[in-house]
Amino acid sequence: MERAHLIHAIFGMLALLSFSVVRADDPYRFFTWTVTYGTIAPLGVPQQVILINGQFPGPTLDCVTNDNIVLNLINKLDEPFLLTWNGIKQRKNSWQDGVLGTNCPIPPNSNYTYNFQPKDQIGSFTYFPSTAMHRAAGGFGALNVYQRSVISIPYPTPAGEFTLLVGDWYKTNHKALRQMLDSGRALPFPDGILINGQTHTSFTGDQGKTYEFRISNVGLSTSFNFRIQGHTMKVVEVEGSHVLQNVYDSIDVHVGQSLAVLVTLNQAPKDYYIVASTRFTRQVLTATAVLHYSNSRAPVSGPLPAAPRLQMHWSMQQARTFRWNLTDNAARPNPQGSFHYGKIIRSRTILLANSAPLINGKLHYAVNRVSYINSDTPLKLADYFNIPGVFSLNSIQSSPSDGSAYLATAVMPANLHEFIEVVFQNDENTMQSWHLDGYDFWVVGFGSGKWSEASRKTYNLVDALTRHTTQVYPRSWTAILVSLDNQGMWNVRSAMWARQYLGQQFYLRVWNAVKSLSNEYEIPSNVLLCGKAARH
């Protein structure tokens, strides 16, 4: 055991030495997390879950803009494991992204030390397992990035804050869910919805004070609507963007998304329902929590506050109201609106259409007819070591075409500093949620039906917010603009994990042939090698 701890310490020191070369000026935060199985009963039935340091959900990772995070992750599961940092851009550092296209998974009874910065970022994010269907068993948590002392935030400091990790949940073991998908069957409807891993929990505050609620959808497949009985919510931040501070009675939050709201406890001193219920589903799942006034004189009572009666149109209209506050700063002192994204000439348009084809008689999910399959060798390592036969560029087209779907390790090439338009076209009758690692992007348009060039007339080219995950409504489209200023191998994926697992993803290789630390950091000294890269 002492030898194992010594090895872990040596690897951590080596990783730190390579890390400090380019980031020595910013503070360091050190963490050691151990991943294990445990047994709990979040829906009343004992089941195996994934714990981090004995916690479900995992520990909250609090840090400050530009902090150096040195996190030693020890895997005590019986399967390889990785964590990914949802929304952290990993500037010039896709080596630390924690997905199978960039990193070898951590073998059982082994460890890996992540080294990364939330460079020029602020806001509410999450982390979760990116391997297999581990996400269905837990291992997720909140990642909050606070502003530096020299940076102001565009609202008074709250009296306190609460983190709410909300998501759908299955009673079925994650391995059984994976076997179901591997056999070509879709997952059934979830069994319930949890708030911070529970069906009932409470949050306590003082009457007359204002609190920040950081709300994230950590589920596998389902959007939810969030509301608090008798209280309104002022949205102040969405995935690192400071937004116009509109007030809402309820808010739709889609898979993989995060936001922060301010709630003032301005009602009579009693307890009030907090409600999260699934959206756009025939069967509605509901979880409740309690907002408890510290001087409360009565328990919760009355009916639960109702969800919006209207569905897609209402939700799409609300999504359009989330807009940048152009005069506010984010992590840096300059106003968000100082970057005039709407005036930049687009270099090209990428049109991505999702589908659910049968391939060899089994259900898969695909993008532009390609259903992604993971390679035993991470694409980033294959690219670095020039290993042939792992992937090929242009293995996925930049627009849909007719023909049968097929399996491939899909990589799309892009040039560093391109400014691109991406349209997500959803011709299925289901909600979609798309995520891009390494970036945030401007969500400039939502629309029903088929996208066309005429759809650009509806774009918001002035104050669209930036975020890392966007929803696409059934039989509709969503358009985003992306400034490709971050070199690396970046995962473009469905945030709905069964769809990602069965192929609705690909990698975007953002590249400049000039080898320079100003473009990308060197390979970490503690990099794990596997597959064909194990020979190097």
Short mmCIF file of N, CA and C in Angstrom, two decimals, residues 360-485:
data_model
loop_
_atom_site.label_atom_id
_atom_site.label_comp_id
_atom_site.label_asym_id
_atom_site.label_seq_id
_atom_site.Cartn_x
_atom_site.Cartn_y
_atom_site.Cartn_z
N ASN A 360 -26.74 -3.20 -39.30
CA ASN A 360 -26.60 -4.64 -39.03
C ASN A 360 -27.69 -5.14 -38.08
N GLY A 361 -28.88 -4.58 -38.27
CA GLY A 361 -30.03 -5.03 -37.51
C GLY A 361 -30.13 -4.49 -36.10
N LYS A 362 -29.22 -3.60 -35.71
CA LYS A 362 -29.22 -3.05 -34.35
C LYS A 362 -29.41 -1.54 -34.39
N LEU A 363 -30.07 -1.02 -33.36
CA LEU A 363 -30.26 0.42 -33.23
C LEU A 363 -28.92 1.11 -33.00
N HIS A 364 -28.69 2.15 -33.76
CA HIS A 364 -27.57 3.06 -33.52
C HIS A 364 -28.10 4.49 -33.63
N TYR A 365 -27.28 5.43 -33.23
CA TYR A 365 -27.58 6.85 -33.46
C TYR A 365 -26.44 7.41 -34.30
N ALA A 366 -26.77 8.37 -35.15
CA ALA A 366 -25.79 8.80 -36.15
C ALA A 366 -25.86 10.30 -36.39
N VAL A 367 -24.78 10.81 -36.98
CA VAL A 367 -24.68 12.19 -37.43
C VAL A 367 -24.28 12.16 -38.90
N ASN A 368 -25.10 12.77 -39.74
CA ASN A 368 -24.81 12.76 -41.18
C ASN A 368 -24.48 11.35 -41.67
N ARG A 369 -25.27 10.40 -41.23
CA ARG A 369 -25.21 8.99 -41.60
C ARG A 369 -24.09 8.20 -40.94
N VAL A 370 -23.23 8.85 -40.16
CA VAL A 370 -22.10 8.15 -39.54
C VAL A 370 -22.40 7.91 -38.06
N SER A 371 -22.32 6.66 -37.66
CA SER A 371 -22.44 6.30 -36.25
C SER A 371 -21.04 6.04 -35.71
N TYR A 372 -20.65 6.83 -34.73
CA TYR A 372 -19.27 6.83 -34.26
C TYR A 372 -18.95 5.56 -33.47
N ILE A 373 -17.77 5.01 -33.68
CA ILE A 373 -17.26 3.92 -32.86
C ILE A 373 -15.91 4.35 -32.28
N ASN A 374 -15.71 4.06 -31.00
CA ASN A 374 -14.46 4.43 -30.34
C ASN A 374 -13.32 3.54 -30.82
N SER A 375 -12.14 4.12 -30.92
CA SER A 375 -10.93 3.38 -31.21
C SER A 375 -10.26 2.99 -29.90
N ASP A 376 -9.50 1.89 -29.93
CA ASP A 376 -8.72 1.52 -28.75
C ASP A 376 -7.61 2.54 -28.48
N THR A 377 -7.25 3.30 -29.50
CA THR A 377 -6.21 4.32 -29.37
C THR A 377 -6.87 5.70 -29.40
N PRO A 378 -6.73 6.51 -28.37
CA PRO A 378 -7.30 7.86 -28.42
C PRO A 378 -6.84 8.62 -29.65
N LEU A 379 -7.75 9.33 -30.27
CA LEU A 379 -7.44 10.05 -31.50
C LEU A 379 -6.33 11.07 -31.29
N LYS A 380 -6.34 11.71 -30.14
CA LYS A 380 -5.32 12.72 -29.86
C LYS A 380 -3.93 12.11 -29.85
N LEU A 381 -3.80 10.92 -29.27
CA LEU A 381 -2.50 10.24 -29.25
C LEU A 381 -2.11 9.76 -30.64
N ALA A 382 -3.08 9.24 -31.39
CA ALA A 382 -2.79 8.80 -32.76
C ALA A 382 -2.32 9.97 -33.60
N ASP A 383 -2.92 11.13 -33.40
CA ASP A 383 -2.52 12.33 -34.14
C ASP A 383 -1.11 12.76 -33.75
N TYR A 384 -0.83 12.75 -32.47
CA TYR A 384 0.47 13.21 -31.97
C TYR A 384 1.60 12.30 -32.44
N PHE A 385 1.39 10.98 -32.36
CA PHE A 385 2.43 10.01 -32.72
C PHE A 385 2.38 9.59 -34.19
N ASN A 386 1.47 10.21 -34.97
CA ASN A 386 1.33 9.87 -36.39
C ASN A 386 1.09 8.37 -36.61
N ILE A 387 0.17 7.83 -35.82
CA ILE A 387 -0.15 6.40 -35.90
C ILE A 387 -1.20 6.20 -36.98
N PRO A 388 -0.91 5.43 -38.00
CA PRO A 388 -1.89 5.24 -39.08
C PRO A 388 -2.99 4.25 -38.68
N GLY A 389 -4.10 4.32 -39.41
CA GLY A 389 -5.15 3.33 -39.27
C GLY A 389 -6.09 3.53 -38.10
N VAL A 390 -5.96 4.64 -37.38
CA VAL A 390 -6.86 4.89 -36.24
C VAL A 390 -8.06 5.71 -36.67
N PHE A 391 -7.83 6.76 -37.44
CA PHE A 391 -8.92 7.58 -37.97
C PHE A 391 -8.46 8.20 -39.27
N SER A 392 -9.40 8.69 -40.03
CA SER A 392 -9.08 9.45 -41.23
C SER A 392 -9.87 10.74 -41.22
N LEU A 393 -9.24 11.80 -41.68
CA LEU A 393 -9.94 13.07 -41.81
C LEU A 393 -10.97 12.96 -42.92
N ASN A 394 -11.99 13.79 -42.82
CA ASN A 394 -13.09 13.78 -43.79
C ASN A 394 -13.86 12.46 -43.78
N SER A 395 -13.82 11.76 -42.63
CA SER A 395 -14.60 10.53 -42.51
C SER A 395 -16.06 10.82 -42.18
N ILE A 396 -16.39 12.08 -42.03
CA ILE A 396 -17.78 12.50 -41.88
C ILE A 396 -17.98 13.74 -42.75
N GLN A 397 -19.08 13.80 -43.46
CA GLN A 397 -19.36 14.93 -44.33
C GLN A 397 -19.86 16.11 -43.52
N SER A 398 -19.71 17.30 -44.08
CA SER A 398 -20.12 18.52 -43.38
C SER A 398 -21.57 18.89 -43.66
N SER A 399 -22.29 18.02 -44.35
CA SER A 399 -23.73 18.21 -44.56
C SER A 399 -24.35 16.85 -44.81
N PRO A 400 -25.66 16.70 -44.57
CA PRO A 400 -26.31 15.40 -44.73
C PRO A 400 -26.33 14.98 -46.20
N SER A 401 -26.41 13.68 -46.41
CA SER A 401 -26.54 13.15 -47.77
C SER A 401 -27.39 11.89 -47.71
N ASP A 402 -27.89 11.47 -48.86
CA ASP A 402 -28.70 10.27 -48.93
C ASP A 402 -27.82 9.03 -48.86
N GLY A 403 -28.39 7.96 -48.37
CA GLY A 403 -27.67 6.70 -48.30
C GLY A 403 -27.83 6.04 -46.95
N SER A 404 -27.28 4.85 -46.86
CA SER A 404 -27.38 4.08 -45.62
C SER A 404 -26.37 4.58 -44.58
N ALA A 405 -26.74 4.43 -43.33
CA ALA A 405 -25.84 4.79 -42.24
C ALA A 405 -24.74 3.74 -42.11
N TYR A 406 -23.59 4.14 -41.56
CA TYR A 406 -22.48 3.21 -41.42
C TYR A 406 -21.67 3.58 -40.18
N LEU A 407 -20.82 2.65 -39.75
CA LEU A 407 -19.99 2.84 -38.56
C LEU A 407 -18.63 3.39 -38.97
N ALA A 408 -18.11 4.34 -38.21
CA ALA A 408 -16.78 4.88 -38.48
C ALA A 408 -16.29 5.67 -37.27
N THR A 409 -14.98 5.80 -37.17
CA THR A 409 -14.38 6.69 -36.16
C THR A 409 -14.26 8.05 -36.83
N ALA A 410 -15.29 8.86 -36.66
CA ALA A 410 -15.48 10.05 -37.48
C ALA A 410 -14.73 11.25 -36.93
N VAL A 411 -13.92 11.87 -37.80
CA VAL A 411 -13.18 13.08 -37.46
C VAL A 411 -13.37 14.08 -38.59
N MET A 412 -13.72 15.31 -38.22
CA MET A 412 -13.89 16.38 -39.21
C MET A 412 -12.76 17.39 -39.02
N PRO A 413 -12.06 17.74 -40.08
CA PRO A 413 -10.95 18.69 -39.95
C PRO A 413 -11.44 20.14 -39.92
N ALA A 414 -10.68 20.98 -39.24
CA ALA A 414 -10.96 22.42 -39.22
C ALA A 414 -9.64 23.15 -38.98
N ASN A 415 -9.56 24.37 -39.43
CA ASN A 415 -8.37 25.17 -39.27
C ASN A 415 -8.49 26.08 -38.04
N LEU A 416 -7.40 26.19 -37.31
CA LEU A 416 -7.36 27.11 -36.18
C LEU A 416 -7.70 28.52 -36.66
N HIS A 417 -8.57 29.19 -35.93
CA HIS A 417 -9.03 30.56 -36.16
C HIS A 417 -10.09 30.67 -37.26
N GLU A 418 -10.63 29.55 -37.71
CA GLU A 418 -11.83 29.64 -38.53
C GLU A 418 -12.99 30.18 -37.70
N PHE A 419 -13.94 30.81 -38.36
CA PHE A 419 -15.18 31.25 -37.72
C PHE A 419 -16.32 30.58 -38.48
N ILE A 420 -16.97 29.61 -37.84
CA ILE A 420 -17.89 28.74 -38.57
C ILE A 420 -19.32 28.87 -38.06
N GLU A 421 -20.22 28.54 -38.95
CA GLU A 421 -21.64 28.40 -38.63
C GLU A 421 -21.96 26.91 -38.57
N VAL A 422 -22.61 26.49 -37.50
CA VAL A 422 -23.04 25.09 -37.37
C VAL A 422 -24.54 25.08 -37.17
N VAL A 423 -25.22 24.26 -37.97
CA VAL A 423 -26.67 24.10 -37.85
C VAL A 423 -26.96 22.67 -37.43
N PHE A 424 -27.65 22.51 -36.33
CA PHE A 424 -28.12 21.20 -35.88
C PHE A 424 -29.54 21.01 -36.40
N GLN A 425 -29.69 20.06 -37.31
CA GLN A 425 -30.99 19.78 -37.91
C GLN A 425 -31.56 18.51 -37.28
N ASN A 426 -32.71 18.64 -36.63
CA ASN A 426 -33.34 17.52 -35.95
C ASN A 426 -34.64 17.16 -36.67
N ASP A 427 -34.59 16.12 -37.48
CA ASP A 427 -35.79 15.67 -38.19
C ASP A 427 -36.54 14.58 -37.43
N GLU A 428 -36.03 14.23 -36.24
CA GLU A 428 -36.72 13.25 -35.41
C GLU A 428 -37.77 13.94 -34.54
N ASN A 429 -38.68 13.14 -34.03
CA ASN A 429 -39.74 13.68 -33.18
C ASN A 429 -39.36 13.59 -31.71
N THR A 430 -38.11 13.89 -31.40
CA THR A 430 -37.62 13.84 -30.03
C THR A 430 -36.75 15.06 -29.78
N MET A 431 -36.64 15.46 -28.51
CA MET A 431 -35.71 16.52 -28.14
C MET A 431 -34.28 16.07 -28.35
N GLN A 432 -33.43 17.00 -28.70
CA GLN A 432 -32.00 16.74 -28.80
C GLN A 432 -31.25 17.77 -27.96
N SER A 433 -30.05 17.39 -27.53
CA SER A 433 -29.19 18.31 -26.80
C SER A 433 -27.76 18.05 -27.27
N TRP A 434 -27.11 19.09 -27.80
CA TRP A 434 -25.78 18.98 -28.40
C TRP A 434 -24.75 19.74 -27.58
N HIS A 435 -23.57 19.13 -27.45
CA HIS A 435 -22.48 19.73 -26.69
C HIS A 435 -21.20 19.74 -27.53
N LEU A 436 -20.40 20.79 -27.35
CA LEU A 436 -19.09 20.90 -28.00
C LEU A 436 -18.03 21.12 -26.93
N ASP A 437 -17.09 20.19 -26.83
CA ASP A 437 -15.96 20.36 -25.92
C ASP A 437 -15.01 21.43 -26.45
N GLY A 438 -14.28 22.07 -25.53
CA GLY A 438 -13.23 23.00 -25.91
C GLY A 438 -13.69 24.42 -26.22
N TYR A 439 -14.99 24.64 -26.23
CA TYR A 439 -15.51 25.93 -26.68
C TYR A 439 -16.81 26.27 -25.96
N ASP A 440 -17.15 27.55 -26.04
CA ASP A 440 -18.56 27.93 -25.97
C ASP A 440 -18.89 28.55 -27.33
N PHE A 441 -20.17 28.74 -27.58
CA PHE A 441 -20.61 29.20 -28.90
C PHE A 441 -21.82 30.09 -28.74
N TRP A 442 -22.03 30.93 -29.75
CA TRP A 442 -23.20 31.81 -29.75
C TRP A 442 -24.40 31.04 -30.32
N VAL A 443 -25.46 30.95 -29.54
CA VAL A 443 -26.69 30.32 -30.01
C VAL A 443 -27.52 31.41 -30.67
N VAL A 444 -27.47 31.47 -32.00
CA VAL A 444 -28.03 32.62 -32.72
C VAL A 444 -29.44 32.38 -33.26
N GLY A 445 -29.89 31.11 -33.29
CA GLY A 445 -31.22 30.92 -33.85
C GLY A 445 -31.84 29.58 -33.51
N PHE A 446 -33.16 29.61 -33.31
CA PHE A 446 -33.99 28.42 -33.19
C PHE A 446 -35.10 28.54 -34.22
N GLY A 447 -35.51 27.41 -34.79
CA GLY A 447 -36.62 27.47 -35.73
C GLY A 447 -37.24 26.11 -35.94
N SER A 448 -38.46 26.09 -36.41
CA SER A 448 -39.17 24.85 -36.70
C SER A 448 -38.92 24.43 -38.14
N GLY A 449 -39.05 23.12 -38.39
CA GLY A 449 -38.94 22.61 -39.74
C GLY A 449 -37.50 22.53 -40.21
N LYS A 450 -37.31 22.69 -41.52
CA LYS A 450 -35.99 22.59 -42.13
C LYS A 450 -35.29 23.94 -42.14
N TRP A 451 -33.99 23.92 -41.80
CA TRP A 451 -33.19 25.12 -41.92
C TRP A 451 -32.90 25.40 -43.39
N SER A 452 -32.85 26.67 -43.76
CA SER A 452 -32.42 27.09 -45.08
C SER A 452 -31.61 28.37 -44.92
N GLU A 453 -31.00 28.81 -46.00
CA GLU A 453 -30.21 30.04 -45.92
C GLU A 453 -31.09 31.23 -45.54
N ALA A 454 -32.36 31.16 -45.89
CA ALA A 454 -33.28 32.23 -45.50
C ALA A 454 -33.48 32.29 -43.99
N SER A 455 -33.19 31.18 -43.30
CA SER A 455 -33.35 31.16 -41.85
C SER A 455 -32.42 32.15 -41.17
N ARG A 456 -31.34 32.52 -41.85
CA ARG A 456 -30.39 33.46 -41.25
C ARG A 456 -31.02 34.82 -40.96
N LYS A 457 -32.10 35.14 -41.65
CA LYS A 457 -32.78 36.42 -41.40
C LYS A 457 -33.32 36.51 -39.98
N THR A 458 -33.50 35.34 -39.34
CA THR A 458 -34.05 35.32 -37.97
C THR A 458 -32.97 35.29 -36.90
N TYR A 459 -31.69 35.23 -37.30
CA TYR A 459 -30.61 35.10 -36.32
C TYR A 459 -30.51 36.34 -35.42
N ASN A 460 -30.12 36.10 -34.20
CA ASN A 460 -29.74 37.17 -33.28
C ASN A 460 -28.24 37.39 -33.43
N LEU A 461 -27.86 38.44 -34.11
CA LEU A 461 -26.45 38.73 -34.36
C LEU A 461 -25.93 39.87 -33.49
N VAL A 462 -26.67 40.17 -32.43
CA VAL A 462 -26.28 41.28 -31.56
C VAL A 462 -25.95 40.83 -30.14
N ASP A 463 -26.87 40.10 -29.49
CA ASP A 463 -26.66 39.78 -28.09
C ASP A 463 -27.04 38.34 -27.74
N ALA A 464 -26.78 37.40 -28.67
CA ALA A 464 -26.96 35.99 -28.35
C ALA A 464 -25.97 35.59 -27.25
N LEU A 465 -26.40 34.75 -26.33
CA LEU A 465 -25.50 34.30 -25.28
C LEU A 465 -24.57 33.22 -25.81
N THR A 466 -23.44 33.03 -25.12
CA THR A 466 -22.57 31.90 -25.40
C THR A 466 -22.81 30.83 -24.34
N ARG A 467 -22.75 29.58 -24.79
CA ARG A 467 -22.88 28.45 -23.89
C ARG A 467 -22.22 27.24 -24.54
N HIS A 468 -22.14 26.11 -23.81
CA HIS A 468 -21.47 24.93 -24.35
C HIS A 468 -22.44 23.84 -24.78
N THR A 469 -23.71 23.94 -24.41
CA THR A 469 -24.69 22.91 -24.74
C THR A 469 -25.99 23.58 -25.15
N THR A 470 -26.54 23.17 -26.30
CA THR A 470 -27.78 23.77 -26.75
C THR A 470 -28.81 22.70 -27.08
N GLN A 471 -30.05 23.01 -26.85
CA GLN A 471 -31.15 22.12 -27.19
C GLN A 471 -31.56 22.31 -28.64
N VAL A 472 -32.12 21.25 -29.22
CA VAL A 472 -32.71 21.30 -30.55
C VAL A 472 -34.08 20.65 -30.43
N TYR A 473 -35.11 21.39 -30.75
CA TYR A 473 -36.47 20.91 -30.54
C TYR A 473 -36.87 19.91 -31.63
N PRO A 474 -37.86 19.07 -31.37
CA PRO A 474 -38.28 18.07 -32.36
C PRO A 474 -38.66 18.71 -33.69
N ARG A 475 -38.20 18.09 -34.76
CA ARG A 475 -38.48 18.55 -36.13
C ARG A 475 -38.18 20.04 -36.28
N SER A 476 -37.01 20.41 -35.77
CA SER A 476 -36.60 21.82 -35.73
C SER A 476 -35.09 21.91 -35.94
N TRP A 477 -34.59 23.14 -35.90
CA TRP A 477 -33.16 23.37 -36.04
C TRP A 477 -32.68 24.40 -35.02
N THR A 478 -31.40 24.33 -34.73
CA THR A 478 -30.73 25.33 -33.90
C THR A 478 -29.43 25.70 -34.61
N ALA A 479 -29.13 27.00 -34.67
CA ALA A 479 -27.92 27.48 -35.34
C ALA A 479 -26.99 28.13 -34.31
N ILE A 480 -25.70 27.84 -34.46
CA ILE A 480 -24.69 28.42 -33.58
C ILE A 480 -23.54 28.98 -34.43
N LEU A 481 -22.80 29.92 -33.86
CA LEU A 481 -21.57 30.43 -34.44
C LEU A 481 -20.43 30.11 -33.48
N VAL A 482 -19.30 29.66 -34.05
CA VAL A 482 -18.17 29.24 -33.22
C VAL A 482 -16.89 29.86 -33.76
N SER A 483 -16.13 30.46 -32.87
CA SER A 483 -14.79 30.95 -33.21
C SER A 483 -13.79 29.87 -32.81
N LEU A 484 -13.18 29.22 -33.79
CA LEU A 484 -12.30 28.09 -33.53
C LEU A 484 -10.90 28.58 -33.15
N ASP A 485 -10.80 29.05 -31.92
CA ASP A 485 -9.55 29.64 -31.43
C ASP A 485 -8.83 28.74 -30.44
#
